[in-house]
Short mmCIF file of N, CA and C in Angstrom, two decimals:
data_model
loop_
_atom_site.label_atom_id
_atom_site.label_comp_id
_atom_site.label_asym_id
_atom_site.label_seq_id
_atom_site.Cartn_x
_atom_site.Cartn_y
_atom_site.Cartn_z
N MET A 1 0.85 -1.20 0.00
CA MET A 1 0.00 0.00 0.00
C MET A 1 0.88 1.25 0.00
N PRO A 2 0.62 2.20 -0.91
CA PRO A 2 1.41 3.42 -0.90
C PRO A 2 1.07 4.28 0.32
N THR A 3 2.03 5.04 0.77
CA THR A 3 1.78 5.96 1.88
C THR A 3 0.88 7.08 1.39
N PRO A 4 -0.27 7.31 2.04
CA PRO A 4 -1.18 8.37 1.56
C PRO A 4 -0.51 9.73 1.56
N ILE A 5 -0.78 10.50 0.52
CA ILE A 5 -0.27 11.85 0.41
C ILE A 5 -1.44 12.81 0.59
N PRO A 6 -1.34 13.80 1.47
CA PRO A 6 -2.45 14.75 1.60
C PRO A 6 -2.79 15.36 0.23
N PRO A 7 -4.08 15.45 -0.10
CA PRO A 7 -4.48 15.95 -1.42
C PRO A 7 -3.86 17.30 -1.78
N GLN A 8 -3.68 18.18 -0.79
CA GLN A 8 -3.13 19.50 -1.10
C GLN A 8 -1.67 19.44 -1.52
N LEU A 9 -1.01 18.30 -1.22
CA LEU A 9 0.40 18.16 -1.60
C LEU A 9 0.57 17.45 -2.94
N LEU A 10 -0.51 16.87 -3.47
CA LEU A 10 -0.38 16.09 -4.70
C LEU A 10 0.04 16.95 -5.89
N ALA A 11 -0.36 18.21 -5.90
CA ALA A 11 -0.01 19.09 -7.02
C ALA A 11 1.50 19.30 -7.12
N THR A 12 2.23 19.06 -6.03
CA THR A 12 3.68 19.24 -6.05
C THR A 12 4.42 17.90 -6.09
N ASP A 13 3.68 16.81 -6.26
CA ASP A 13 4.34 15.50 -6.40
C ASP A 13 5.20 15.50 -7.67
N PRO A 14 6.38 14.89 -7.65
CA PRO A 14 7.26 14.90 -8.83
C PRO A 14 6.58 14.37 -10.10
N LEU A 15 5.76 13.33 -9.97
CA LEU A 15 5.07 12.80 -11.15
C LEU A 15 4.12 13.84 -11.73
N VAL A 16 3.34 14.47 -10.88
CA VAL A 16 2.38 15.47 -11.34
C VAL A 16 3.11 16.66 -11.95
N LEU A 17 4.17 17.10 -11.32
CA LEU A 17 4.95 18.22 -11.88
C LEU A 17 5.53 17.86 -13.23
N ALA A 18 6.02 16.62 -13.37
CA ALA A 18 6.59 16.19 -14.66
C ALA A 18 5.54 16.12 -15.74
N GLN A 19 4.27 15.99 -15.36
CA GLN A 19 3.17 15.91 -16.31
C GLN A 19 2.39 17.21 -16.39
N ASP A 20 3.07 18.31 -16.06
CA ASP A 20 2.49 19.65 -16.24
C ASP A 20 1.24 19.88 -15.39
N GLY A 21 1.19 19.25 -14.22
CA GLY A 21 0.05 19.45 -13.34
C GLY A 21 -1.17 18.64 -13.70
N VAL A 22 -0.98 17.61 -14.51
CA VAL A 22 -2.08 16.76 -14.97
C VAL A 22 -1.76 15.32 -14.59
N ALA A 23 -2.78 14.55 -14.21
CA ALA A 23 -2.58 13.15 -13.84
C ALA A 23 -3.86 12.37 -14.12
N THR A 24 -3.70 11.07 -14.28
CA THR A 24 -4.87 10.21 -14.42
C THR A 24 -5.42 9.88 -13.03
N VAL A 25 -6.66 9.46 -13.00
CA VAL A 25 -7.28 9.03 -11.75
C VAL A 25 -6.47 7.89 -11.14
N HIS A 26 -6.05 6.94 -11.97
CA HIS A 26 -5.27 5.81 -11.45
C HIS A 26 -3.95 6.26 -10.85
N GLN A 27 -3.29 7.22 -11.49
CA GLN A 27 -2.03 7.73 -10.94
C GLN A 27 -2.26 8.37 -9.57
N LEU A 28 -3.33 9.15 -9.46
CA LEU A 28 -3.61 9.81 -8.18
C LEU A 28 -3.95 8.79 -7.10
N MET A 29 -4.67 7.75 -7.48
CA MET A 29 -4.99 6.70 -6.51
C MET A 29 -3.74 5.95 -6.09
N ASP A 30 -2.82 5.72 -7.04
CA ASP A 30 -1.55 5.07 -6.70
C ASP A 30 -0.72 5.92 -5.74
N LEU A 31 -0.93 7.24 -5.80
CA LEU A 31 -0.23 8.14 -4.89
C LEU A 31 -0.91 8.24 -3.52
N GLY A 32 -2.03 7.52 -3.37
CA GLY A 32 -2.68 7.49 -2.07
C GLY A 32 -3.92 8.34 -1.95
N CYS A 33 -4.43 8.86 -3.05
CA CYS A 33 -5.62 9.70 -3.01
C CYS A 33 -6.85 8.84 -3.30
N ALA A 34 -7.81 8.83 -2.42
CA ALA A 34 -9.01 8.02 -2.59
C ALA A 34 -9.87 8.57 -3.72
N SER A 35 -10.58 7.67 -4.40
CA SER A 35 -11.42 8.10 -5.53
C SER A 35 -12.49 9.08 -5.07
N SER A 36 -13.00 8.91 -3.86
CA SER A 36 -14.01 9.85 -3.34
C SER A 36 -13.44 11.25 -3.16
N VAL A 37 -12.18 11.33 -2.78
CA VAL A 37 -11.52 12.63 -2.62
C VAL A 37 -11.31 13.28 -3.98
N ILE A 38 -10.92 12.48 -4.98
CA ILE A 38 -10.75 13.00 -6.33
C ILE A 38 -12.07 13.58 -6.84
N THR A 39 -13.16 12.82 -6.64
CA THR A 39 -14.47 13.28 -7.08
C THR A 39 -14.85 14.59 -6.40
N ALA A 40 -14.63 14.65 -5.10
CA ALA A 40 -14.98 15.87 -4.34
C ALA A 40 -14.15 17.06 -4.78
N HIS A 41 -12.86 16.84 -5.05
CA HIS A 41 -11.98 17.94 -5.44
C HIS A 41 -12.31 18.47 -6.84
N CYS A 42 -12.99 17.65 -7.65
CA CYS A 42 -13.30 18.08 -9.02
C CYS A 42 -14.66 18.79 -9.12
N ARG A 43 -15.39 18.85 -8.01
CA ARG A 43 -16.65 19.59 -8.03
C ARG A 43 -16.36 21.08 -7.92
N PRO A 44 -17.16 21.91 -8.61
CA PRO A 44 -16.97 23.36 -8.47
C PRO A 44 -17.10 23.77 -7.01
N PRO A 45 -16.25 24.64 -6.51
CA PRO A 45 -15.27 25.46 -7.24
C PRO A 45 -13.87 24.86 -7.30
N GLY A 46 -13.72 23.58 -7.12
CA GLY A 46 -12.39 22.98 -7.19
C GLY A 46 -11.94 22.44 -5.84
N PRO A 47 -10.66 22.29 -5.62
CA PRO A 47 -9.54 22.97 -6.31
C PRO A 47 -9.04 22.31 -7.60
N TRP A 48 -9.65 21.18 -8.00
CA TRP A 48 -9.21 20.51 -9.22
C TRP A 48 -10.32 20.58 -10.26
N ARG A 49 -10.02 20.11 -11.47
CA ARG A 49 -11.06 20.01 -12.50
C ARG A 49 -10.78 18.81 -13.39
N ARG A 50 -11.86 18.20 -13.89
CA ARG A 50 -11.72 17.11 -14.84
C ARG A 50 -11.39 17.69 -16.20
N LEU A 51 -10.27 17.24 -16.76
CA LEU A 51 -9.86 17.71 -18.08
C LEU A 51 -10.47 16.83 -19.17
N LEU A 52 -10.43 15.53 -18.94
CA LEU A 52 -11.01 14.53 -19.83
C LEU A 52 -11.45 13.36 -18.94
N PRO A 53 -12.20 12.40 -19.46
CA PRO A 53 -12.53 11.24 -18.63
C PRO A 53 -11.27 10.58 -18.07
N ARG A 54 -11.25 10.41 -16.76
CA ARG A 54 -10.13 9.77 -16.04
C ARG A 54 -8.86 10.60 -16.03
N VAL A 55 -8.93 11.87 -16.47
CA VAL A 55 -7.75 12.74 -16.48
C VAL A 55 -8.09 14.02 -15.72
N ILE A 56 -7.25 14.35 -14.75
CA ILE A 56 -7.51 15.45 -13.84
C ILE A 56 -6.42 16.52 -13.97
N ALA A 57 -6.83 17.79 -14.04
CA ALA A 57 -5.90 18.90 -13.91
C ALA A 57 -5.96 19.36 -12.46
N LEU A 58 -4.82 19.35 -11.78
CA LEU A 58 -4.79 19.66 -10.36
C LEU A 58 -4.76 21.17 -10.13
N GLN A 59 -5.81 21.81 -10.62
CA GLN A 59 -5.98 23.26 -10.49
C GLN A 59 -7.44 23.56 -10.82
N ALA A 60 -7.90 24.72 -10.37
CA ALA A 60 -9.27 25.12 -10.65
C ALA A 60 -9.36 26.01 -11.89
N THR A 61 -8.22 26.57 -12.31
CA THR A 61 -8.21 27.47 -13.46
C THR A 61 -8.24 26.68 -14.76
N ALA A 62 -8.53 27.37 -15.86
CA ALA A 62 -8.59 26.73 -17.18
C ALA A 62 -7.23 26.13 -17.54
N PRO A 63 -7.23 24.98 -18.20
CA PRO A 63 -5.94 24.36 -18.56
C PRO A 63 -5.20 25.17 -19.61
N THR A 64 -3.91 25.09 -19.56
CA THR A 64 -3.08 25.73 -20.57
C THR A 64 -3.07 24.87 -21.84
N PRO A 65 -2.66 25.43 -22.98
CA PRO A 65 -2.54 24.60 -24.19
C PRO A 65 -1.67 23.37 -23.97
N ARG A 66 -0.58 23.51 -23.24
CA ARG A 66 0.29 22.36 -23.00
C ARG A 66 -0.41 21.32 -22.13
N GLN A 67 -1.17 21.75 -21.14
CA GLN A 67 -1.90 20.80 -20.31
C GLN A 67 -2.95 20.05 -21.12
N ARG A 68 -3.56 20.72 -22.09
CA ARG A 68 -4.52 20.04 -22.96
C ARG A 68 -3.83 18.94 -23.76
N LEU A 69 -2.61 19.21 -24.25
CA LEU A 69 -1.87 18.20 -24.99
C LEU A 69 -1.46 17.05 -24.07
N ARG A 70 -0.96 17.39 -22.88
CA ARG A 70 -0.56 16.35 -21.93
C ARG A 70 -1.77 15.50 -21.55
N GLY A 71 -2.90 16.16 -21.33
CA GLY A 71 -4.11 15.43 -20.98
C GLY A 71 -4.53 14.47 -22.09
N ALA A 72 -4.40 14.92 -23.34
CA ALA A 72 -4.76 14.06 -24.48
C ALA A 72 -3.91 12.80 -24.50
N LEU A 73 -2.62 12.94 -24.24
CA LEU A 73 -1.73 11.78 -24.22
C LEU A 73 -2.08 10.83 -23.08
N LEU A 74 -2.35 11.37 -21.91
CA LEU A 74 -2.70 10.53 -20.77
C LEU A 74 -4.04 9.84 -21.01
N TYR A 75 -4.96 10.52 -21.62
CA TYR A 75 -6.27 9.95 -21.91
C TYR A 75 -6.17 8.79 -22.89
N ALA A 76 -5.33 8.95 -23.92
CA ALA A 76 -5.27 7.96 -25.00
C ALA A 76 -4.41 6.75 -24.67
N GLY A 77 -3.56 6.83 -23.66
CA GLY A 77 -2.80 5.66 -23.25
C GLY A 77 -1.31 5.78 -23.44
N PRO A 78 -0.55 4.82 -22.91
CA PRO A 78 0.92 4.93 -22.86
C PRO A 78 1.61 4.93 -24.22
N ASP A 79 0.96 4.38 -25.26
CA ASP A 79 1.61 4.36 -26.57
C ASP A 79 1.18 5.54 -27.44
N ALA A 80 0.42 6.46 -26.89
CA ALA A 80 -0.16 7.56 -27.68
C ALA A 80 0.91 8.55 -28.14
N LEU A 81 0.70 9.06 -29.35
CA LEU A 81 1.59 10.07 -29.92
C LEU A 81 0.75 11.21 -30.49
N LEU A 82 1.15 12.43 -30.21
CA LEU A 82 0.51 13.58 -30.85
C LEU A 82 0.87 13.59 -32.33
N THR A 83 -0.08 13.93 -33.17
CA THR A 83 0.19 14.00 -34.60
C THR A 83 -0.66 15.11 -35.21
N GLY A 84 -0.58 15.28 -36.53
CA GLY A 84 -1.40 16.28 -37.20
C GLY A 84 -1.07 17.70 -36.77
N PRO A 85 -2.06 18.59 -36.85
CA PRO A 85 -1.80 20.01 -36.57
C PRO A 85 -1.21 20.29 -35.19
N ALA A 86 -1.67 19.58 -34.15
CA ALA A 86 -1.15 19.85 -32.81
C ALA A 86 0.34 19.53 -32.72
N ALA A 87 0.76 18.41 -33.30
CA ALA A 87 2.18 18.07 -33.30
C ALA A 87 2.98 19.07 -34.14
N LEU A 88 2.43 19.47 -35.28
CA LEU A 88 3.14 20.43 -36.13
C LEU A 88 3.39 21.74 -35.37
N ALA A 89 2.42 22.17 -34.57
CA ALA A 89 2.62 23.39 -33.80
C ALA A 89 3.79 23.25 -32.84
N LEU A 90 3.95 22.07 -32.23
CA LEU A 90 5.09 21.83 -31.34
C LEU A 90 6.40 21.85 -32.11
N TYR A 91 6.38 21.37 -33.34
CA TYR A 91 7.58 21.38 -34.18
C TYR A 91 7.91 22.80 -34.67
N GLY A 92 6.99 23.74 -34.47
CA GLY A 92 7.23 25.12 -34.90
C GLY A 92 6.63 25.47 -36.24
N VAL A 93 5.80 24.60 -36.79
CA VAL A 93 5.14 24.87 -38.07
C VAL A 93 4.01 25.86 -37.83
N THR A 94 3.93 26.88 -38.66
CA THR A 94 2.98 27.96 -38.44
C THR A 94 1.86 28.03 -39.47
N SER A 95 1.93 27.23 -40.54
CA SER A 95 0.98 27.37 -41.64
C SER A 95 -0.30 26.56 -41.46
N VAL A 96 -0.43 25.82 -40.36
CA VAL A 96 -1.61 24.99 -40.13
C VAL A 96 -2.17 25.32 -38.75
N PRO A 97 -3.44 25.75 -38.67
CA PRO A 97 -4.04 25.97 -37.35
C PRO A 97 -4.23 24.65 -36.63
N ALA A 98 -4.22 24.71 -35.29
CA ALA A 98 -4.34 23.48 -34.50
C ALA A 98 -5.48 23.60 -33.49
N PRO A 99 -6.74 23.62 -33.97
CA PRO A 99 -7.87 23.82 -33.05
C PRO A 99 -8.15 22.60 -32.18
N GLU A 100 -7.86 21.40 -32.68
CA GLU A 100 -8.11 20.19 -31.92
C GLU A 100 -6.84 19.35 -31.88
N VAL A 101 -6.91 18.24 -31.18
CA VAL A 101 -5.70 17.44 -30.93
C VAL A 101 -5.90 16.04 -31.48
N ASP A 102 -5.04 15.63 -32.41
CA ASP A 102 -5.05 14.28 -32.95
C ASP A 102 -4.00 13.45 -32.22
N VAL A 103 -4.41 12.24 -31.80
CA VAL A 103 -3.52 11.35 -31.08
C VAL A 103 -3.52 9.99 -31.78
N LEU A 104 -2.34 9.52 -32.15
CA LEU A 104 -2.20 8.19 -32.75
C LEU A 104 -2.13 7.14 -31.65
N VAL A 105 -2.85 6.04 -31.84
CA VAL A 105 -2.71 4.89 -30.94
C VAL A 105 -2.62 3.64 -31.80
N THR A 106 -1.88 2.65 -31.32
CA THR A 106 -1.70 1.42 -32.10
C THR A 106 -2.51 0.26 -31.54
N HIS A 107 -3.31 0.51 -30.51
CA HIS A 107 -4.12 -0.57 -29.94
C HIS A 107 -5.59 -0.31 -30.25
N ARG A 108 -6.29 -1.37 -30.57
CA ARG A 108 -7.69 -1.23 -30.96
C ARG A 108 -8.61 -0.96 -29.78
N ALA A 109 -8.16 -1.29 -28.59
CA ALA A 109 -9.01 -1.12 -27.42
C ALA A 109 -8.86 0.26 -26.79
N GLY A 110 -8.25 1.19 -27.51
CA GLY A 110 -8.05 2.53 -26.99
C GLY A 110 -9.37 3.27 -26.83
N PRO A 111 -9.35 4.38 -26.12
CA PRO A 111 -10.59 5.13 -25.91
C PRO A 111 -11.06 5.82 -27.19
N ARG A 112 -12.32 6.17 -27.22
CA ARG A 112 -12.85 6.95 -28.33
C ARG A 112 -12.46 8.41 -28.15
N GLY A 113 -12.55 9.15 -29.24
CA GLY A 113 -12.31 10.58 -29.13
C GLY A 113 -13.29 11.21 -28.15
N HIS A 114 -12.84 12.29 -27.52
CA HIS A 114 -13.69 12.97 -26.55
C HIS A 114 -13.30 14.44 -26.50
N SER A 115 -14.31 15.30 -26.47
CA SER A 115 -14.08 16.73 -26.36
C SER A 115 -13.15 17.19 -27.48
N TYR A 116 -12.00 17.74 -27.14
CA TYR A 116 -11.08 18.27 -28.14
C TYR A 116 -10.11 17.23 -28.69
N VAL A 117 -10.21 16.00 -28.23
CA VAL A 117 -9.24 14.96 -28.60
C VAL A 117 -9.83 14.04 -29.67
N HIS A 118 -9.09 13.88 -30.77
CA HIS A 118 -9.42 12.90 -31.80
C HIS A 118 -8.44 11.73 -31.67
N VAL A 119 -8.94 10.56 -31.33
CA VAL A 119 -8.08 9.39 -31.20
C VAL A 119 -8.06 8.67 -32.55
N ARG A 120 -6.85 8.47 -33.09
CA ARG A 120 -6.68 7.89 -34.41
C ARG A 120 -5.97 6.54 -34.32
N PRO A 121 -6.72 5.43 -34.26
CA PRO A 121 -6.06 4.11 -34.30
C PRO A 121 -5.33 3.94 -35.63
N THR A 122 -4.19 3.30 -35.59
CA THR A 122 -3.40 3.12 -36.81
C THR A 122 -2.79 1.73 -36.85
N ILE A 123 -2.66 1.20 -38.05
CA ILE A 123 -1.92 -0.06 -38.23
C ILE A 123 -0.51 0.24 -38.72
N ARG A 124 -0.17 1.54 -38.82
CA ARG A 124 1.19 1.95 -39.19
C ARG A 124 1.83 2.65 -37.99
N PRO A 125 2.42 1.88 -37.07
CA PRO A 125 3.02 2.51 -35.89
C PRO A 125 4.09 3.52 -36.30
N ALA A 126 4.21 4.57 -35.53
CA ALA A 126 5.20 5.61 -35.79
C ALA A 126 6.23 5.62 -34.67
N ARG A 127 7.44 6.00 -35.03
CA ARG A 127 8.50 6.14 -34.03
C ARG A 127 8.18 7.32 -33.12
N ARG A 128 8.44 7.16 -31.84
CA ARG A 128 8.17 8.22 -30.85
C ARG A 128 9.26 9.29 -30.92
N ALA A 129 8.85 10.53 -31.03
CA ALA A 129 9.77 11.66 -31.01
C ALA A 129 9.36 12.59 -29.88
N ALA A 130 10.28 12.90 -28.99
CA ALA A 130 9.99 13.83 -27.90
C ALA A 130 10.18 15.25 -28.38
N VAL A 131 9.13 16.03 -28.37
CA VAL A 131 9.19 17.43 -28.80
C VAL A 131 8.74 18.29 -27.62
N THR A 132 9.64 19.08 -27.10
CA THR A 132 9.42 19.85 -25.88
C THR A 132 8.85 18.98 -24.76
N GLY A 133 9.31 17.74 -24.70
CA GLY A 133 8.92 16.84 -23.63
C GLY A 133 7.60 16.13 -23.83
N LEU A 134 6.98 16.29 -24.99
CA LEU A 134 5.71 15.62 -25.29
C LEU A 134 5.92 14.61 -26.41
N ALA A 135 5.27 13.46 -26.31
CA ALA A 135 5.44 12.38 -27.29
C ALA A 135 4.71 12.72 -28.59
N CYS A 136 5.47 12.79 -29.68
CA CYS A 136 4.91 13.15 -30.98
C CYS A 136 5.30 12.12 -32.03
N ALA A 137 4.51 12.06 -33.08
CA ALA A 137 4.90 11.32 -34.27
C ALA A 137 6.03 12.09 -34.96
N PRO A 138 6.88 11.42 -35.73
CA PRO A 138 7.90 12.14 -36.49
C PRO A 138 7.25 13.18 -37.41
N LEU A 139 7.99 14.23 -37.73
CA LEU A 139 7.43 15.33 -38.50
C LEU A 139 6.80 14.90 -39.82
N PRO A 140 7.43 14.04 -40.63
CA PRO A 140 6.76 13.64 -41.88
C PRO A 140 5.39 13.01 -41.65
N ARG A 141 5.27 12.18 -40.61
CA ARG A 141 3.98 11.56 -40.32
C ARG A 141 2.97 12.61 -39.86
N ALA A 142 3.41 13.54 -39.02
CA ALA A 142 2.51 14.60 -38.56
C ALA A 142 2.01 15.44 -39.73
N VAL A 143 2.90 15.69 -40.70
CA VAL A 143 2.49 16.45 -41.89
C VAL A 143 1.40 15.71 -42.64
N MET A 144 1.60 14.43 -42.89
CA MET A 144 0.60 13.65 -43.64
C MET A 144 -0.73 13.57 -42.87
N ASP A 145 -0.65 13.47 -41.55
CA ASP A 145 -1.88 13.38 -40.77
C ASP A 145 -2.60 14.73 -40.69
N ALA A 146 -1.89 15.81 -41.03
CA ALA A 146 -2.53 17.13 -41.06
C ALA A 146 -3.21 17.42 -42.39
N ILE A 147 -2.83 16.71 -43.43
CA ILE A 147 -3.35 16.99 -44.78
C ILE A 147 -4.88 16.98 -44.84
N PRO A 148 -5.58 16.02 -44.20
CA PRO A 148 -7.04 16.03 -44.29
C PRO A 148 -7.70 17.30 -43.75
N TYR A 149 -6.98 18.06 -42.92
CA TYR A 149 -7.55 19.31 -42.39
C TYR A 149 -7.44 20.46 -43.39
N LEU A 150 -6.67 20.28 -44.45
CA LEU A 150 -6.42 21.37 -45.39
C LEU A 150 -7.43 21.30 -46.54
N ASP A 151 -8.03 22.43 -46.84
CA ASP A 151 -9.15 22.46 -47.78
C ASP A 151 -8.72 22.55 -49.24
N THR A 152 -7.53 23.08 -49.51
CA THR A 152 -7.13 23.33 -50.88
C THR A 152 -5.73 22.81 -51.17
N GLU A 153 -5.45 22.61 -52.44
CA GLU A 153 -4.11 22.20 -52.84
C GLU A 153 -3.11 23.29 -52.49
N ASN A 154 -3.53 24.55 -52.54
CA ASN A 154 -2.64 25.64 -52.18
C ASN A 154 -2.22 25.55 -50.71
N ALA A 155 -3.16 25.16 -49.84
CA ALA A 155 -2.82 25.02 -48.43
C ALA A 155 -1.83 23.88 -48.22
N VAL A 156 -2.01 22.79 -48.98
CA VAL A 156 -1.06 21.68 -48.91
C VAL A 156 0.31 22.13 -49.37
N THR A 157 0.34 22.87 -50.48
CA THR A 157 1.61 23.37 -51.00
C THR A 157 2.30 24.27 -49.99
N THR A 158 1.53 25.13 -49.33
CA THR A 158 2.10 26.05 -48.33
C THR A 158 2.74 25.28 -47.18
N LEU A 159 2.05 24.23 -46.70
CA LEU A 159 2.59 23.43 -45.61
C LEU A 159 3.87 22.72 -46.04
N LEU A 160 3.84 22.05 -47.19
CA LEU A 160 5.01 21.31 -47.65
C LEU A 160 6.18 22.24 -47.91
N THR A 161 5.89 23.41 -48.45
CA THR A 161 6.95 24.39 -48.72
C THR A 161 7.58 24.86 -47.41
N GLU A 162 6.74 25.13 -46.41
CA GLU A 162 7.28 25.61 -45.13
C GLU A 162 8.23 24.59 -44.51
N VAL A 163 7.80 23.34 -44.41
CA VAL A 163 8.63 22.37 -43.69
C VAL A 163 9.91 22.03 -44.44
N THR A 164 9.88 22.12 -45.77
CA THR A 164 11.09 21.82 -46.53
C THR A 164 12.03 23.02 -46.61
N GLU A 165 11.48 24.20 -46.89
CA GLU A 165 12.34 25.38 -47.04
C GLU A 165 12.95 25.82 -45.72
N ARG A 166 12.28 25.55 -44.62
CA ARG A 166 12.83 25.89 -43.30
C ARG A 166 13.77 24.80 -42.80
N GLY A 167 13.92 23.73 -43.55
CA GLY A 167 14.82 22.66 -43.16
C GLY A 167 14.30 21.80 -42.03
N LEU A 168 12.98 21.83 -41.80
CA LEU A 168 12.40 21.02 -40.74
C LEU A 168 12.29 19.56 -41.14
N CYS A 169 12.24 19.32 -42.45
CA CYS A 169 12.00 17.96 -42.94
C CYS A 169 12.58 17.82 -44.34
N ARG A 170 13.13 16.64 -44.64
CA ARG A 170 13.66 16.38 -45.97
C ARG A 170 12.53 16.02 -46.92
N ARG A 171 12.65 16.50 -48.14
CA ARG A 171 11.64 16.22 -49.16
C ARG A 171 11.48 14.72 -49.38
N ASP A 172 12.58 13.98 -49.40
CA ASP A 172 12.51 12.54 -49.63
C ASP A 172 11.73 11.83 -48.52
N ASP A 173 11.88 12.33 -47.27
CA ASP A 173 11.15 11.73 -46.16
C ASP A 173 9.65 11.97 -46.31
N LEU A 174 9.30 13.15 -46.79
CA LEU A 174 7.88 13.45 -47.02
C LEU A 174 7.32 12.58 -48.13
N MET A 175 8.09 12.41 -49.19
CA MET A 175 7.64 11.57 -50.31
C MET A 175 7.44 10.13 -49.85
N ALA A 176 8.36 9.63 -49.03
CA ALA A 176 8.24 8.25 -48.54
C ALA A 176 7.01 8.10 -47.66
N GLU A 177 6.78 9.07 -46.81
CA GLU A 177 5.61 9.01 -45.93
C GLU A 177 4.32 9.13 -46.73
N ALA A 178 4.33 9.96 -47.78
CA ALA A 178 3.14 10.09 -48.63
C ALA A 178 2.83 8.76 -49.33
N ARG A 179 3.88 8.04 -49.74
CA ARG A 179 3.67 6.73 -50.36
C ARG A 179 3.07 5.76 -49.35
N ASP A 180 3.63 5.75 -48.13
CA ASP A 180 3.13 4.84 -47.10
C ASP A 180 1.68 5.16 -46.72
N ALA A 181 1.36 6.46 -46.70
CA ALA A 181 0.01 6.89 -46.34
C ALA A 181 -0.95 6.83 -47.52
N GLN A 182 -0.42 6.50 -48.70
CA GLN A 182 -1.23 6.43 -49.92
C GLN A 182 -1.95 7.75 -50.18
N LEU A 183 -1.15 8.82 -50.20
CA LEU A 183 -1.67 10.15 -50.48
C LEU A 183 -1.05 10.66 -51.79
N PRO A 184 -1.58 10.22 -52.93
CA PRO A 184 -1.00 10.63 -54.21
C PRO A 184 -1.07 12.13 -54.44
N CYS A 185 -2.04 12.81 -53.83
CA CYS A 185 -2.13 14.26 -54.02
C CYS A 185 -0.89 14.95 -53.47
N VAL A 186 -0.34 14.43 -52.36
CA VAL A 186 0.87 15.02 -51.79
C VAL A 186 2.06 14.77 -52.71
N GLN A 187 2.16 13.56 -53.24
CA GLN A 187 3.25 13.26 -54.15
C GLN A 187 3.20 14.18 -55.38
N LYS A 188 2.00 14.43 -55.87
CA LYS A 188 1.83 15.33 -57.01
C LYS A 188 2.32 16.74 -56.67
N VAL A 189 1.92 17.24 -55.51
CA VAL A 189 2.35 18.58 -55.11
C VAL A 189 3.85 18.63 -54.93
N MET A 190 4.43 17.59 -54.34
CA MET A 190 5.87 17.56 -54.12
C MET A 190 6.62 17.59 -55.45
N VAL A 191 6.14 16.84 -56.42
CA VAL A 191 6.77 16.83 -57.74
C VAL A 191 6.66 18.21 -58.38
N MET A 192 5.49 18.83 -58.25
CA MET A 192 5.29 20.15 -58.85
C MET A 192 6.19 21.20 -58.21
N THR A 193 6.28 21.16 -56.88
CA THR A 193 7.12 22.17 -56.21
C THR A 193 8.59 21.93 -56.48
N ARG A 194 9.00 20.68 -56.62
CA ARG A 194 10.39 20.39 -56.96
C ARG A 194 10.70 20.92 -58.36
N SER A 195 9.80 20.68 -59.29
CA SER A 195 10.01 21.16 -60.66
C SER A 195 10.10 22.67 -60.70
N ALA A 196 9.23 23.35 -59.92
CA ALA A 196 9.26 24.81 -59.91
C ALA A 196 10.56 25.33 -59.33
N GLY A 197 11.08 24.63 -58.33
CA GLY A 197 12.32 25.09 -57.70
C GLY A 197 13.54 24.86 -58.59
N GLU A 198 13.43 24.00 -59.57
CA GLU A 198 14.59 23.72 -60.43
C GLU A 198 14.69 24.70 -61.59
N HIS A 199 13.66 25.52 -61.80
CA HIS A 199 13.69 26.48 -62.91
C HIS A 199 14.22 27.81 -62.44
#
């Protein structure tokens, strides 16, 4: 049995601090906090709030963008990776808005999407890349997963141009990922932009 930790001290626990002030219900219970106490602390006016099902922000104030990302990873499970627009924002890409959060999971029994989180089961596992301390898909994969959010070929071209011209990603890596993702429209744009750059 773990030694109980007073609830007011849980916000300063090393695990909670490492997770940006966010923890799962199971993590809090493992730290000695009873489920009834968690429930009581999440009722208005706090001092905690439920960020997602089974995920708690140990504060009464609105979560920060980073806490929303951390919460999405905790909600989706230990193999979860941020991808799409949210991951691109962490990589420093500016040409794609990131209103919601896409999370890749490789297990079929993962949770369904909820609130701002889109859970994306995949049969193409991606290598884990730590970006500012958050688990992300590699940049080429994040780019391909962002493509469905873009409405026009011009928007696709703008994204691909940004990541290649800024040296964030190699063109060949994008082409390989486009082949794996079976996105011929991306391959077409890449060929067109390469041809334009050679003139």
